[in-house]
């Protein structure tokens, strides 16, 4: 199996891209290994590439008064990227860090633009990626507008239970907008029901 096979299989199974579409893109792909705690992106740098996660996990976070605030977790068969920085070629406000030893398949903006020009299927893929990014951002913002901490926790437990197996609780607490101690009390309260 080639180092890009997982990515190509994912593309073909979750979208409408053909083998020919994938072969247009393959020469632009690179594989990267990141160790746990290694950064894919740091604040102030421009996000130069998108990474498809073959294996491993990542977190996106920003600093507020020297405190790390987690905004997203990414696992296998998903993408690590700061889309705003990537598409606008501007400095990122975020850090993206590997939480485990990870392998990603990367490509840059020029590769994506070349693919758009060569295939309408790639243009459609790009539009769907943008829509997915918008949906994730909207869901995240609305969770803080309309749900309290307990509701956010229960929603995460219901919809993304794998997070609790792979992500340390202090990162989850930050993601949910609470202190670790508050999350521990909440978990005990819910377990006791």
JSON list of C-alpha atoms in Angstrom, two decimals:
[
{"chain": "A", "resi": 1, "resn": "UNK", "atom": "CA", "xyz": [0.00, 0.00, 0.00]},
{"chain": "A", "resi": 2, "resn": "UNK", "atom": "CA", "xyz": [1.45, 3.38, -0.99]},
{"chain": "A", "resi": 3, "resn": "UNK", "atom": "CA", "xyz": [1.88, 6.06, 1.67]},
{"chain": "A", "resi": 4, "resn": "UNK", "atom": "CA", "xyz": [-1.03, 7.97, 0.06]},
{"chain": "A", "resi": 5, "resn": "UNK", "atom": "CA", "xyz": [-3.41, 5.01, -0.24]},
{"chain": "A", "resi": 6, "resn": "UNK", "atom": "CA", "xyz": [-5.40, 5.79, 2.93]},
{"chain": "A", "resi": 7, "resn": "UNK", "atom": "CA", "xyz": [-6.01, 9.33, 1.72]},
{"chain": "A", "resi": 8, "resn": "UNK", "atom": "CA", "xyz": [-6.97, 8.21, -1.80]},
{"chain": "A", "resi": 9, "resn": "UNK", "atom": "CA", "xyz": [-9.32, 5.54, -0.43]},
{"chain": "A", "resi": 10, "resn": "UNK", "atom": "CA", "xyz": [-10.96, 8.08, 1.86]},
{"chain": "A", "resi": 11, "resn": "UNK", "atom": "CA", "xyz": [-11.42, 10.50, -1.06]},
{"chain": "A", "resi": 12, "resn": "UNK", "atom": "CA", "xyz": [-13.02, 7.83, -3.24]},
{"chain": "A", "resi": 13, "resn": "UNK", "atom": "CA", "xyz": [-15.32, 6.49, -0.50]},
{"chain": "A", "resi": 14, "resn": "UNK", "atom": "CA", "xyz": [-16.60, 9.73, 0.98]},
{"chain": "A", "resi": 15, "resn": "UNK", "atom": "CA", "xyz": [-16.85, 11.78, -2.17]},
{"chain": "A", "resi": 16, "resn": "UNK", "atom": "CA", "xyz": [-17.38, 11.66, -5.92]},
{"chain": "A", "resi": 17, "resn": "UNK", "atom": "CA", "xyz": [-13.70, 11.92, -6.89]},
{"chain": "A", "resi": 18, "resn": "UNK", "atom": "CA", "xyz": [-12.57, 9.36, -9.43]},
{"chain": "A", "resi": 19, "resn": "UNK", "atom": "CA", "xyz": [-9.30, 7.48, -9.69]},
{"chain": "A", "resi": 20, "resn": "UNK", "atom": "CA", "xyz": [-8.36, 9.91, -12.46]},
{"chain": "A", "resi": 21, "resn": "UNK", "atom": "CA", "xyz": [-9.09, 12.89, -10.19]},
{"chain": "A", "resi": 22, "resn": "UNK", "atom": "CA", "xyz": [-6.93, 11.36, -7.47]},
{"chain": "A", "resi": 23, "resn": "UNK", "atom": "CA", "xyz": [-4.06, 10.69, -9.86]},
{"chain": "A", "resi": 24, "resn": "UNK", "atom": "CA", "xyz": [-4.07, 14.39, -10.89]},
{"chain": "A", "resi": 25, "resn": "UNK", "atom": "CA", "xyz": [-3.37, 15.24, -7.28]},
{"chain": "A", "resi": 26, "resn": "UNK", "atom": "CA", "xyz": [-0.96, 12.53, -6.18]},
{"chain": "A", "resi": 27, "resn": "UNK", "atom": "CA", "xyz": [2.25, 14.21, -7.37]},
{"chain": "A", "resi": 28, "resn": "UNK", "atom": "CA", "xyz": [1.55, 17.09, -4.96]},
{"chain": "A", "resi": 29, "resn": "UNK", "atom": "CA", "xyz": [1.16, 14.90, -1.87]},
{"chain": "A", "resi": 30, "resn": "UNK", "atom": "CA", "xyz": [3.78, 14.52, 0.85]},
{"chain": "A", "resi": 31, "resn": "UNK", "atom": "CA", "xyz": [3.80, 12.39, 3.97]},
{"chain": "A", "resi": 32, "resn": "UNK", "atom": "CA", "xyz": [4.89, 13.84, 7.32]},
{"chain": "A", "resi": 33, "resn": "UNK", "atom": "CA", "xyz": [5.47, 12.24, 10.68]},
{"chain": "A", "resi": 34, "resn": "UNK", "atom": "CA", "xyz": [4.85, 14.34, 13.79]},
{"chain": "A", "resi": 35, "resn": "UNK", "atom": "CA", "xyz": [5.73, 13.31, 17.32]},
{"chain": "A", "resi": 36, "resn": "UNK", "atom": "CA", "xyz": [3.39, 13.91, 20.24]},
{"chain": "A", "resi": 37, "resn": "UNK", "atom": "CA", "xyz": [3.56, 17.57, 21.33]},
{"chain": "A", "resi": 38, "resn": "UNK", "atom": "CA", "xyz": [5.05, 18.63, 17.98]},
{"chain": "A", "resi": 39, "resn": "UNK", "atom": "CA", "xyz": [3.30, 21.53, 16.28]},
{"chain": "A", "resi": 40, "resn": "UNK", "atom": "CA", "xyz": [1.86, 21.39, 12.78]},
{"chain": "A", "resi": 41, "resn": "UNK", "atom": "CA", "xyz": [1.18, 25.15, 13.02]},
{"chain": "A", "resi": 42, "resn": "UNK", "atom": "CA", "xyz": [2.04, 27.91, 15.48]},
{"chain": "A", "resi": 43, "resn": "UNK", "atom": "CA", "xyz": [0.37, 31.24, 16.13]},
{"chain": "A", "resi": 44, "resn": "UNK", "atom": "CA", "xyz": [1.68, 33.99, 13.87]},
{"chain": "A", "resi": 45, "resn": "UNK", "atom": "CA", "xyz": [2.73, 31.62, 11.09]},
{"chain": "A", "resi": 46, "resn": "UNK", "atom": "CA", "xyz": [0.78, 31.21, 7.87]},
{"chain": "A", "resi": 47, "resn": "UNK", "atom": "CA", "xyz": [-0.79, 27.78, 7.40]},
{"chain": "A", "resi": 48, "resn": "UNK", "atom": "CA", "xyz": [0.96, 26.59, 4.23]},
{"chain": "A", "resi": 49, "resn": "UNK", "atom": "CA", "xyz": [-0.67, 23.18, 3.90]},
{"chain": "A", "resi": 50, "resn": "UNK", "atom": "CA", "xyz": [-3.60, 20.95, 4.72]},
{"chain": "A", "resi": 51, "resn": "UNK", "atom": "CA", "xyz": [-2.89, 17.63, 6.41]},
{"chain": "A", "resi": 52, "resn": "UNK", "atom": "CA", "xyz": [-5.05, 14.52, 6.11]},
{"chain": "A", "resi": 53, "resn": "UNK", "atom": "CA", "xyz": [-4.62, 12.39, 9.25]},
{"chain": "A", "resi": 54, "resn": "UNK", "atom": "CA", "xyz": [-3.61, 8.80, 8.40]},
{"chain": "A", "resi": 55, "resn": "UNK", "atom": "CA", "xyz": [-3.17, 8.05, 12.10]},
{"chain": "A", "resi": 56, "resn": "UNK", "atom": "CA", "xyz": [-2.86, 10.06, 15.27]},
{"chain": "A", "resi": 57, "resn": "UNK", "atom": "CA", "xyz": [-4.68, 12.99, 16.83]},
{"chain": "A", "resi": 58, "resn": "UNK", "atom": "CA", "xyz": [-4.35, 16.76, 16.98]},
{"chain": "A", "resi": 59, "resn": "UNK", "atom": "CA", "xyz": [-5.75, 19.68, 18.87]},
{"chain": "A", "resi": 60, "resn": "UNK", "atom": "CA", "xyz": [-6.27, 23.27, 17.76]},
{"chain": "A", "resi": 61, "resn": "UNK", "atom": "CA", "xyz": [-5.93, 25.89, 20.46]},
{"chain": "A", "resi": 62, "resn": "UNK", "atom": "CA", "xyz": [-5.19, 29.57, 21.09]},
{"chain": "A", "resi": 63, "resn": "UNK", "atom": "CA", "xyz": [-3.68, 31.44, 24.01]},
{"chain": "A", "resi": 64, "resn": "UNK", "atom": "CA", "xyz": [-5.73, 33.77, 26.21]},
{"chain": "A", "resi": 65, "resn": "UNK", "atom": "CA", "xyz": [-3.83, 35.34, 29.12]},
{"chain": "A", "resi": 66, "resn": "UNK", "atom": "CA", "xyz": [-1.23, 32.55, 28.75]},
{"chain": "A", "resi": 67, "resn": "UNK", "atom": "CA", "xyz": [-3.98, 29.93, 29.11]},
{"chain": "A", "resi": 68, "resn": "UNK", "atom": "CA", "xyz": [-4.46, 27.36, 26.33]},
{"chain": "A", "resi": 69, "resn": "UNK", "atom": "CA", "xyz": [-8.05, 27.25, 25.04]},
{"chain": "A", "resi": 70, "resn": "UNK", "atom": "CA", "xyz": [-8.84, 24.19, 22.88]},
{"chain": "A", "resi": 71, "resn": "UNK", "atom": "CA", "xyz": [-11.19, 24.72, 19.95]},
{"chain": "A", "resi": 72, "resn": "UNK", "atom": "CA", "xyz": [-11.03, 21.43, 18.03]},
{"chain": "A", "resi": 73, "resn": "UNK", "atom": "CA", "xyz": [-9.77, 17.84, 18.12]},
{"chain": "A", "resi": 74, "resn": "UNK", "atom": "CA", "xyz": [-8.94, 15.96, 14.93]},
{"chain": "A", "resi": 75, "resn": "UNK", "atom": "CA", "xyz": [-8.46, 12.22, 14.43]},
{"chain": "A", "resi": 76, "resn": "UNK", "atom": "CA", "xyz": [-7.96, 9.77, 11.58]},
{"chain": "A", "resi": 77, "resn": "UNK", "atom": "CA", "xyz": [-9.71, 10.49, 8.27]},
{"chain": "A", "resi": 78, "resn": "UNK", "atom": "CA", "xyz": [-10.05, 14.20, 8.97]},
{"chain": "A", "resi": 79, "resn": "UNK", "atom": "CA", "xyz": [-8.03, 17.29, 8.11]},
{"chain": "A", "resi": 80, "resn": "UNK", "atom": "CA", "xyz": [-5.72, 19.48, 10.19]},
{"chain": "A", "resi": 81, "resn": "UNK", "atom": "CA", "xyz": [-5.67, 23.04, 8.91]},
{"chain": "A", "resi": 82, "resn": "UNK", "atom": "CA", "xyz": [-6.46, 26.62, 9.81]},
{"chain": "A", "resi": 83, "resn": "UNK", "atom": "CA", "xyz": [-8.63, 27.26, 6.73]},
{"chain": "A", "resi": 84, "resn": "UNK", "atom": "CA", "xyz": [-8.73, 31.01, 7.20]},
{"chain": "A", "resi": 85, "resn": "UNK", "atom": "CA", "xyz": [-4.93, 31.27, 7.33]},
{"chain": "A", "resi": 86, "resn": "UNK", "atom": "CA", "xyz": [-4.52, 28.72, 4.52]},
{"chain": "A", "resi": 87, "resn": "UNK", "atom": "CA", "xyz": [-6.97, 30.31, 2.07]},
{"chain": "A", "resi": 88, "resn": "UNK", "atom": "CA", "xyz": [-6.14, 33.94, 2.85]},
{"chain": "A", "resi": 89, "resn": "UNK", "atom": "CA", "xyz": [-2.35, 33.41, 3.25]},
{"chain": "A", "resi": 90, "resn": "UNK", "atom": "CA", "xyz": [-2.40, 35.32, 6.53]},
{"chain": "A", "resi": 91, "resn": "UNK", "atom": "CA", "xyz": [-0.86, 34.65, 9.95]},
{"chain": "A", "resi": 92, "resn": "UNK", "atom": "CA", "xyz": [-2.79, 32.19, 12.08]},
{"chain": "A", "resi": 93, "resn": "UNK", "atom": "CA", "xyz": [-4.24, 32.96, 15.49]},
{"chain": "A", "resi": 94, "resn": "UNK", "atom": "CA", "xyz": [-4.00, 29.27, 16.40]},
{"chain": "A", "resi": 95, "resn": "UNK", "atom": "CA", "xyz": [-1.63, 26.48, 17.31]},
{"chain": "A", "resi": 96, "resn": "UNK", "atom": "CA", "xyz": [-2.19, 22.97, 15.97]},
{"chain": "A", "resi": 97, "resn": "UNK", "atom": "CA", "xyz": [-0.39, 20.31, 18.02]},
{"chain": "A", "resi": 98, "resn": "UNK", "atom": "CA", "xyz": [-0.07, 16.54, 17.64]},
{"chain": "A", "resi": 99, "resn": "UNK", "atom": "CA", "xyz": [-1.38, 14.83, 20.77]},
{"chain": "A", "resi": 100, "resn": "UNK", "atom": "CA", "xyz": [0.00, 11.43, 19.73]},
{"chain": "A", "resi": 101, "resn": "UNK", "atom": "CA", "xyz": [2.70, 10.33, 17.33]},
{"chain": "A", "resi": 102, "resn": "UNK", "atom": "CA", "xyz": [0.92, 11.00, 14.05]},
{"chain": "A", "resi": 103, "resn": "UNK", "atom": "CA", "xyz": [1.23, 10.61, 10.29]},
{"chain": "A", "resi": 104, "resn": "UNK", "atom": "CA", "xyz": [-0.38, 13.05, 7.86]},
{"chain": "A", "resi": 105, "resn": "UNK", "atom": "CA", "xyz": [-0.56, 13.43, 4.09]},
{"chain": "A", "resi": 106, "resn": "UNK", "atom": "CA", "xyz": [-0.12, 17.09, 3.15]},
{"chain": "A", "resi": 107, "resn": "UNK", "atom": "CA", "xyz": [-0.75, 19.30, 0.15]},
{"chain": "A", "resi": 108, "resn": "UNK", "atom": "CA", "xyz": [-0.46, 23.05, -0.37]},
{"chain": "A", "resi": 109, "resn": "UNK", "atom": "CA", "xyz": [-2.80, 25.70, -1.75]},
{"chain": "A", "resi": 110, "resn": "UNK", "atom": "CA", "xyz": [-1.18, 25.67, -5.20]},
{"chain": "A", "resi": 111, "resn": "UNK", "atom": "CA", "xyz": [-1.87, 21.93, -5.46]},
{"chain": "A", "resi": 112, "resn": "UNK", "atom": "CA", "xyz": [-5.50, 22.53, -4.57]},
{"chain": "A", "resi": 113, "resn": "UNK", "atom": "CA", "xyz": [-5.86, 25.40, -7.06]},
{"chain": "A", "resi": 114, "resn": "UNK", "atom": "CA", "xyz": [-4.25, 23.26, -9.80]},
{"chain": "A", "resi": 115, "resn": "UNK", "atom": "CA", "xyz": [-6.72, 20.48, -9.04]},
{"chain": "A", "resi": 116, "resn": "UNK", "atom": "CA", "xyz": [-9.62, 22.95, -9.20]},
{"chain": "A", "resi": 117, "resn": "UNK", "atom": "CA", "xyz": [-8.50, 24.05, -12.67]},
{"chain": "A", "resi": 118, "resn": "UNK", "atom": "CA", "xyz": [-8.16, 20.48, -13.94]},
{"chain": "A", "resi": 119, "resn": "UNK", "atom": "CA", "xyz": [-11.36, 18.96, -12.60]},
{"chain": "A", "resi": 120, "resn": "UNK", "atom": "CA", "xyz": [-14.83, 20.22, -11.65]},
{"chain": "A", "resi": 121, "resn": "UNK", "atom": "CA", "xyz": [-14.95, 17.35, -9.17]},
{"chain": "A", "resi": 122, "resn": "UNK", "atom": "CA", "xyz": [-12.10, 18.99, -7.23]},
{"chain": "A", "resi": 123, "resn": "UNK", "atom": "CA", "xyz": [-13.95, 22.33, -7.27]},
{"chain": "A", "resi": 124, "resn": "UNK", "atom": "CA", "xyz": [-16.97, 20.56, -5.81]},
{"chain": "A", "resi": 125, "resn": "UNK", "atom": "CA", "xyz": [-14.74, 18.89, -3.21]},
{"chain": "A", "resi": 126, "resn": "UNK", "atom": "CA", "xyz": [-13.34, 22.30, -2.21]},
{"chain": "A", "resi": 127, "resn": "UNK", "atom": "CA", "xyz": [-16.84, 23.73, -1.83]},
{"chain": "A", "resi": 128, "resn": "UNK", "atom": "CA", "xyz": [-17.90, 20.80, 0.36]},
{"chain": "A", "resi": 129, "resn": "UNK", "atom": "CA", "xyz": [-14.77, 21.24, 2.51]},
{"chain": "A", "resi": 130, "resn": "UNK", "atom": "CA", "xyz": [-15.62, 24.93, 2.97]},
{"chain": "A", "resi": 131, "resn": "UNK", "atom": "CA", "xyz": [-19.21, 24.04, 3.89]},
{"chain": "A", "resi": 132, "resn": "UNK", "atom": "CA", "xyz": [-18.00, 21.47, 6.42]},
{"chain": "A", "resi": 133, "resn": "UNK", "atom": "CA", "xyz": [-15.65, 24.02, 7.99]},
{"chain": "A", "resi": 134, "resn": "UNK", "atom": "CA", "xyz": [-18.51, 26.52, 8.23]},
{"chain": "A", "resi": 135, "resn": "UNK", "atom": "CA", "xyz": [-20.79, 23.95, 9.87]},
{"chain": "A", "resi": 136, "resn": "UNK", "atom": "CA", "xyz": [-18.16, 23.01, 12.46]},
{"chain": "A", "resi": 137, "resn": "UNK", "atom": "CA", "xyz": [-17.51, 26.65, 13.31]},
{"chain": "A", "resi": 138, "resn": "UNK", "atom": "CA", "xyz": [-21.22, 27.46, 13.57]},
{"chain": "A", "resi": 139, "resn": "UNK", "atom": "CA", "xyz": [-21.87, 24.42, 15.77]},
{"chain": "A", "resi": 140, "resn": "UNK", "atom": "CA", "xyz": [-19.01, 25.39, 18.08]},
{"chain": "A", "resi": 141, "resn": "UNK", "atom": "CA", "xyz": [-20.14, 29.01, 18.43]},
{"chain": "A", "resi": 142, "resn": "UNK", "atom": "CA", "xyz": [-23.78, 28.05, 18.96]},
{"chain": "A", "resi": 143, "resn": "UNK", "atom": "CA", "xyz": [-22.84, 25.51, 21.64]},
{"chain": "A", "resi": 144, "resn": "UNK", "atom": "CA", "xyz": [-21.46, 28.38, 23.72]},
{"chain": "A", "resi": 145, "resn": "UNK", "atom": "CA", "xyz": [-24.42, 30.65, 22.94]},
{"chain": "A", "resi": 146, "resn": "UNK", "atom": "CA", "xyz": [-27.23, 28.21, 23.63]},
{"chain": "A", "resi": 147, "resn": "UNK", "atom": "CA", "xyz": [-25.90, 25.40, 25.87]},
{"chain": "A", "resi": 148, "resn": "UNK", "atom": "CA", "xyz": [-24.50, 25.39, 29.38]},
{"chain": "A", "resi": 149, "resn": "UNK", "atom": "CA", "xyz": [-21.39, 23.41, 30.36]},
{"chain": "A", "resi": 150, "resn": "UNK", "atom": "CA", "xyz": [-23.33, 20.28, 31.30]},
{"chain": "A", "resi": 151, "resn": "UNK", "atom": "CA", "xyz": [-25.24, 20.31, 28.01]},
{"chain": "A", "resi": 152, "resn": "UNK", "atom": "CA", "xyz": [-21.99, 20.76, 26.04]},
{"chain": "A", "resi": 153, "resn": "UNK", "atom": "CA", "xyz": [-20.47, 17.82, 27.95]},
{"chain": "A", "resi": 154, "resn": "UNK", "atom": "CA", "xyz": [-23.49, 15.56, 27.30]},
{"chain": "A", "resi": 155, "resn": "UNK", "atom": "CA", "xyz": [-23.51, 16.54, 23.62]},
{"chain": "A", "resi": 156, "resn": "UNK", "atom": "CA", "xyz": [-19.82, 15.69, 23.30]},
{"chain": "A", "resi": 157, "resn": "UNK", "atom": "CA", "xyz": [-20.32, 12.39, 25.15]},
{"chain": "A", "resi": 158, "resn": "UNK", "atom": "CA", "xyz": [-23.20, 11.46, 22.84]},
{"chain": "A", "resi": 159, "resn": "UNK", "atom": "CA", "xyz": [-21.74, 12.59, 19.50]},
{"chain": "A", "resi": 160, "resn": "UNK", "atom": "CA", "xyz": [-17.98, 12.10, 19.93]},
{"chain": "A", "resi": 161, "resn": "UNK", "atom": "CA", "xyz": [-17.40, 9.55, 22.71]},
{"chain": "A", "resi": 162, "resn": "UNK", "atom": "CA", "xyz": [-13.99, 8.53, 21.28]},
{"chain": "A", "resi": 163, "resn": "UNK", "atom": "CA", "xyz": [-12.62, 11.87, 22.48]},
{"chain": "A", "resi": 164, "resn": "UNK", "atom": "CA", "xyz": [-12.82, 10.63, 26.08]},
{"chain": "A", "resi": 165, "resn": "UNK", "atom": "CA", "xyz": [-10.66, 7.59, 25.21]},
{"chain": "A", "resi": 166, "resn": "UNK", "atom": "CA", "xyz": [-7.89, 9.55, 23.51]},
{"chain": "A", "resi": 167, "resn": "UNK", "atom": "CA", "xyz": [-7.81, 13.09, 24.87]},
{"chain": "A", "resi": 168, "resn": "UNK", "atom": "CA", "xyz": [-6.67, 14.07, 28.39]},
{"chain": "A", "resi": 169, "resn": "UNK", "atom": "CA", "xyz": [-9.47, 15.45, 30.58]},
{"chain": "A", "resi": 170, "resn": "UNK", "atom": "CA", "xyz": [-7.78, 18.83, 31.09]},
{"chain": "A", "resi": 171, "resn": "UNK", "atom": "CA", "xyz": [-7.84, 19.37, 27.29]},
{"chain": "A", "resi": 172, "resn": "UNK", "atom": "CA", "xyz": [-11.51, 18.33, 27.16]},
{"chain": "A", "resi": 173, "resn": "UNK", "atom": "CA", "xyz": [-12.34, 20.70, 30.02]},
{"chain": "A", "resi": 174, "resn": "UNK", "atom": "CA", "xyz": [-10.72, 23.59, 28.13]},
{"chain": "A", "resi": 175, "resn": "UNK", "atom": "CA", "xyz": [-12.64, 22.62, 24.99]},
{"chain": "A", "resi": 176, "resn": "UNK", "atom": "CA", "xyz": [-15.91, 22.65, 26.95]},
{"chain": "A", "resi": 177, "resn": "UNK", "atom": "CA", "xyz": [-15.11, 26.04, 28.49]},
{"chain": "A", "resi": 178, "resn": "UNK", "atom": "CA", "xyz": [-14.66, 24.86, 32.08]},
{"chain": "A", "resi": 179, "resn": "UNK", "atom": "CA", "xyz": [-11.95, 24.12, 34.61]},
{"chain": "A", "resi": 180, "resn": "UNK", "atom": "CA", "xyz": [-10.74, 20.54, 35.02]},
{"chain": "A", "resi": 181, "resn": "UNK", "atom": "CA", "xyz": [-12.16, 20.35, 38.56]},
{"chain": "A", "resi": 182, "resn": "UNK", "atom": "CA", "xyz": [-15.59, 21.45, 37.30]},
{"chain": "A", "resi": 183, "resn": "UNK", "atom": "CA", "xyz": [-15.51, 18.74, 34.63]},
{"chain": "A", "resi": 184, "resn": "UNK", "atom": "CA", "xyz": [-14.55, 16.12, 37.25]},
{"chain": "A", "resi": 185, "resn": "UNK", "atom": "CA", "xyz": [-17.47, 17.17, 39.47]},
{"chain": "A", "resi": 186, "resn": "UNK", "atom": "CA", "xyz": [-19.83, 17.13, 36.50]},
{"chain": "A", "resi": 187, "resn": "UNK", "atom": "CA", "xyz": [-18.70, 13.64, 35.46]},
{"chain": "A", "resi": 188, "resn": "UNK", "atom": "CA", "xyz": [-19.25, 12.34, 39.03]},
{"chain": "A", "resi": 189, "resn": "UNK", "atom": "CA", "xyz": [-22.68, 13.97, 39.18]},
{"chain": "A", "resi": 190, "resn": "UNK", "atom": "CA", "xyz": [-23.77, 12.42, 35.88]},
{"chain": "A", "resi": 191, "resn": "UNK", "atom": "CA", "xyz": [-22.28, 9.01, 36.72]},
{"chain": "A", "resi": 192, "resn": "UNK", "atom": "CA", "xyz": [-24.29, 9.07, 39.98]},
{"chain": "A", "resi": 193, "resn": "UNK", "atom": "CA", "xyz": [-27.61, 9.58, 38.20]}
]
